[in-house]
Amino acid sequence: GELWAVDAPALAALDAFEGVGEGLYARVPAPLAERPAGLAPADAARAEMYLYLGEIAARPRLGDTWPV
């Protein structure tokens, strides 16, 4: 994944793009396995991710790795 620093207007635009208001995704805390170099602990604690809220049982499994 990627970790981005965004301001409030950009976060609102991302929420709209991801369909948060329509219930497609929710923005939730994302605990980091490691804190990236140069990232303050307080900023690492505020990391969030988008979680898909739809049904996935009928979706095909894509595998355990992503293509490079």
Coordinates of N, CA and C in Angstrom, one line a residue:
G1 N 0.8 -1.2 0.0 CA 0.0 0.0 0.0 C 0.9 1.2 0.0
E2 N 0.2 2.3 0.0 CA 0.8 3.6 0.0 C 0.3 4.4 1.2
L3 N 1.1 5.3 1.7 CA 0.7 6.2 2.8 C 0.9 7.6 2.3
W4 N -0.2 8.3 2.3 CA -0.3 9.7 1.8 C -0.6 10.6 2.9
A5 N -0.1 11.8 2.9 CA -0.5 12.9 3.8 C -1.4 13.8 2.9
V6 N -2.6 14.0 3.4 CA -3.5 14.9 2.7 C -4.2 15.9 3.6
D7 N -4.6 17.0 3.0 CA -5.3 18.0 3.8 C -6.8 17.7 3.8
A8 N -7.6 18.5 4.6 CA -9.0 18.2 4.8 C -9.8 18.2 3.4
P9 N -9.5 19.2 2.5 CA -10.3 19.2 1.2 C -9.9 17.9 0.4
A10 N -8.7 17.5 0.4 CA -8.3 16.3 -0.4 C -9.0 15.1 0.3
L11 N -9.0 15.0 1.6 CA -9.7 13.9 2.2 C -11.2 13.8 1.9
A12 N -11.8 15.0 1.9 CA -13.2 15.0 1.5 C -13.4 14.6 0.0
A13 N -12.5 14.9 -0.8 CA -12.6 14.5 -2.2 C -12.4 13.0 -2.3
L14 N -11.4 12.5 -1.6 CA -11.2 11.0 -1.6 C -12.4 10.3 -1.0
D15 N -13.0 10.8 0.0 CA -14.2 10.2 0.6 C -15.3 10.1 -0.5
A16 N -15.5 11.2 -1.2 CA -16.5 11.3 -2.3 C -16.2 10.3 -3.4
F17 N -14.9 10.2 -3.8 CA -14.5 9.3 -4.8 C -14.7 7.8 -4.4
E18 N -14.4 7.5 -3.2 CA -14.6 6.1 -2.7 C -16.1 5.8 -2.3
G19 N -16.9 6.7 -2.3 CA -18.3 6.5 -2.1 C -18.7 6.3 -0.6
V20 N -17.9 7.0 0.3 CA -18.2 6.9 1.7 C -19.6 7.3 2.1
G21 N -20.1 8.4 1.5 CA -21.4 8.9 1.8 C -22.5 7.9 1.3
E22 N -22.2 7.1 0.3 CA -23.2 6.1 -0.2 C -23.1 4.8 0.4
G23 N -22.2 4.6 1.4 CA -22.0 3.3 2.1 C -21.2 2.3 1.3
L24 N -20.5 2.7 0.3 CA -19.7 1.7 -0.4 C -18.4 1.3 0.3
Y25 N -17.8 2.4 0.9 CA -16.6 2.2 1.7 C -16.7 3.0 3.0
A26 N -15.9 2.6 4.0 CA -15.8 3.3 5.2 C -14.3 3.6 5.4
R27 N -14.0 4.8 6.0 CA -12.6 5.1 6.3 C -12.4 4.7 7.8
V28 N -11.4 3.8 8.0 CA -11.2 3.2 9.3 C -9.7 3.3 9.7
P29 N -9.4 3.3 11.0 CA -8.0 3.3 11.4 C -7.2 2.1 10.8
A30 N -6.0 2.4 10.4 CA -5.1 1.4 9.8 C -3.9 1.3 10.6
P31 N -3.8 0.3 11.5 CA -2.6 0.1 12.3 C -1.4 -0.2 11.4
L32 N -0.3 0.4 11.6 CA 0.8 0.2 10.7 C 1.8 -0.9 11.4
A33 N 2.2 -1.8 10.6 CA 3.1 -2.9 11.1 C 4.5 -2.2 11.5
E34 N 4.9 -1.2 10.7 CA 6.1 -0.5 11.0 C 5.8 1.0 10.7
R35 N 6.5 1.8 11.5 CA 6.4 3.3 11.2 C 7.4 3.6 10.2
P36 N 7.0 4.2 9.0 CA 8.0 4.6 8.0 C 9.0 5.6 8.6
A37 N 10.2 5.6 8.1 CA 11.2 6.5 8.5 C 10.7 7.9 8.2
G38 N 10.9 8.8 9.2 CA 10.6 10.2 9.0 C 9.1 10.5 9.3
L39 N 8.3 9.5 9.7 CA 6.9 9.7 10.0 C 6.8 9.8 11.5
A40 N 6.3 10.9 12.0 CA 6.1 11.1 13.5 C 5.1 10.0 14.0
P41 N 5.4 9.6 15.3 CA 4.5 8.6 15.9 C 3.0 9.1 15.9
A42 N 2.8 10.4 16.1 CA 1.4 10.9 16.1 C 0.8 10.7 14.8
D43 N 1.5 11.0 13.7 CA 1.0 10.9 12.3 C 0.7 9.4 12.0
A44 N 1.6 8.5 12.4 CA 1.4 7.1 12.2 C 0.1 6.6 12.9
A45 N -0.1 7.1 14.1 CA -1.3 6.7 14.8 C -2.6 7.2 14.1
R46 N -2.5 8.2 13.2 CA -3.7 8.7 12.5 C -3.9 8.1 11.1
A47 N -3.1 7.1 10.8 CA -3.2 6.4 9.5 C -4.6 5.8 9.4
E48 N -5.2 5.9 8.2 CA -6.5 5.4 7.9 C -6.5 4.7 6.6
M49 N -7.5 3.8 6.3 CA -7.7 3.1 5.1 C -9.1 3.0 4.7
Y50 N -9.4 2.8 3.5 CA -10.8 2.6 3.0 C -11.1 1.1 3.1
L51 N -12.2 0.7 3.7 CA -12.7 -0.6 3.8 C -14.0 -0.8 3.0
Y52 N -14.0 -1.7 2.1 CA -15.1 -2.0 1.2 C -16.2 -2.6 2.1
L53 N -17.4 -2.1 2.0 CA -18.5 -2.6 2.8 C -19.5 -3.5 2.1
G54 N -19.3 -3.8 0.8 CA -20.1 -4.7 0.1 C -19.8 -6.2 0.3
E55 N -20.7 -7.0 -0.2 CA -20.5 -8.5 -0.1 C -19.4 -8.9 -1.0
I56 N -18.5 -9.8 -0.5 CA -17.4 -10.3 -1.3 C -17.5 -11.8 -1.5
A57 N -18.4 -12.5 -0.8 CA -18.4 -13.9 -0.9 C -18.5 -14.5 -2.3
A58 N -19.2 -13.8 -3.2 CA -19.3 -14.3 -4.6 C -18.2 -13.8 -5.5
R59 N -17.3 -13.0 -5.0 CA -16.2 -12.5 -5.8 C -15.1 -13.5 -6.0
P60 N -14.5 -13.6 -7.2 CA -13.4 -14.5 -7.4 C -12.2 -14.2 -6.5
R61 N -11.5 -15.2 -6.0 CA -10.3 -15.0 -5.3 C -9.1 -14.6 -6.2
L62 N -8.4 -13.5 -5.9 CA -7.4 -13.0 -6.8 C -6.0 -13.5 -6.5
G63 N -5.8 -14.2 -5.4 CA -4.5 -14.7 -5.0 C -3.9 -14.0 -3.8
D64 N -2.7 -14.4 -3.4 CA -2.1 -13.8 -2.3 C -1.0 -12.8 -2.6
T65 N -0.7 -12.6 -3.9 CA 0.3 -11.6 -4.2 C -0.2 -10.8 -5.4
W66 N 0.3 -9.6 -5.5 CA 0.0 -8.7 -6.5 C 1.1 -8.7 -7.6
P67 N 0.7 -8.6 -8.9 CA 1.8 -8.6 -9.9 C 2.7 -7.3 -9.7
V68 N 3.9 -7.5 -10.1 CA 4.9 -6.4 -10.0 C 4.9 -5.6 -11.2

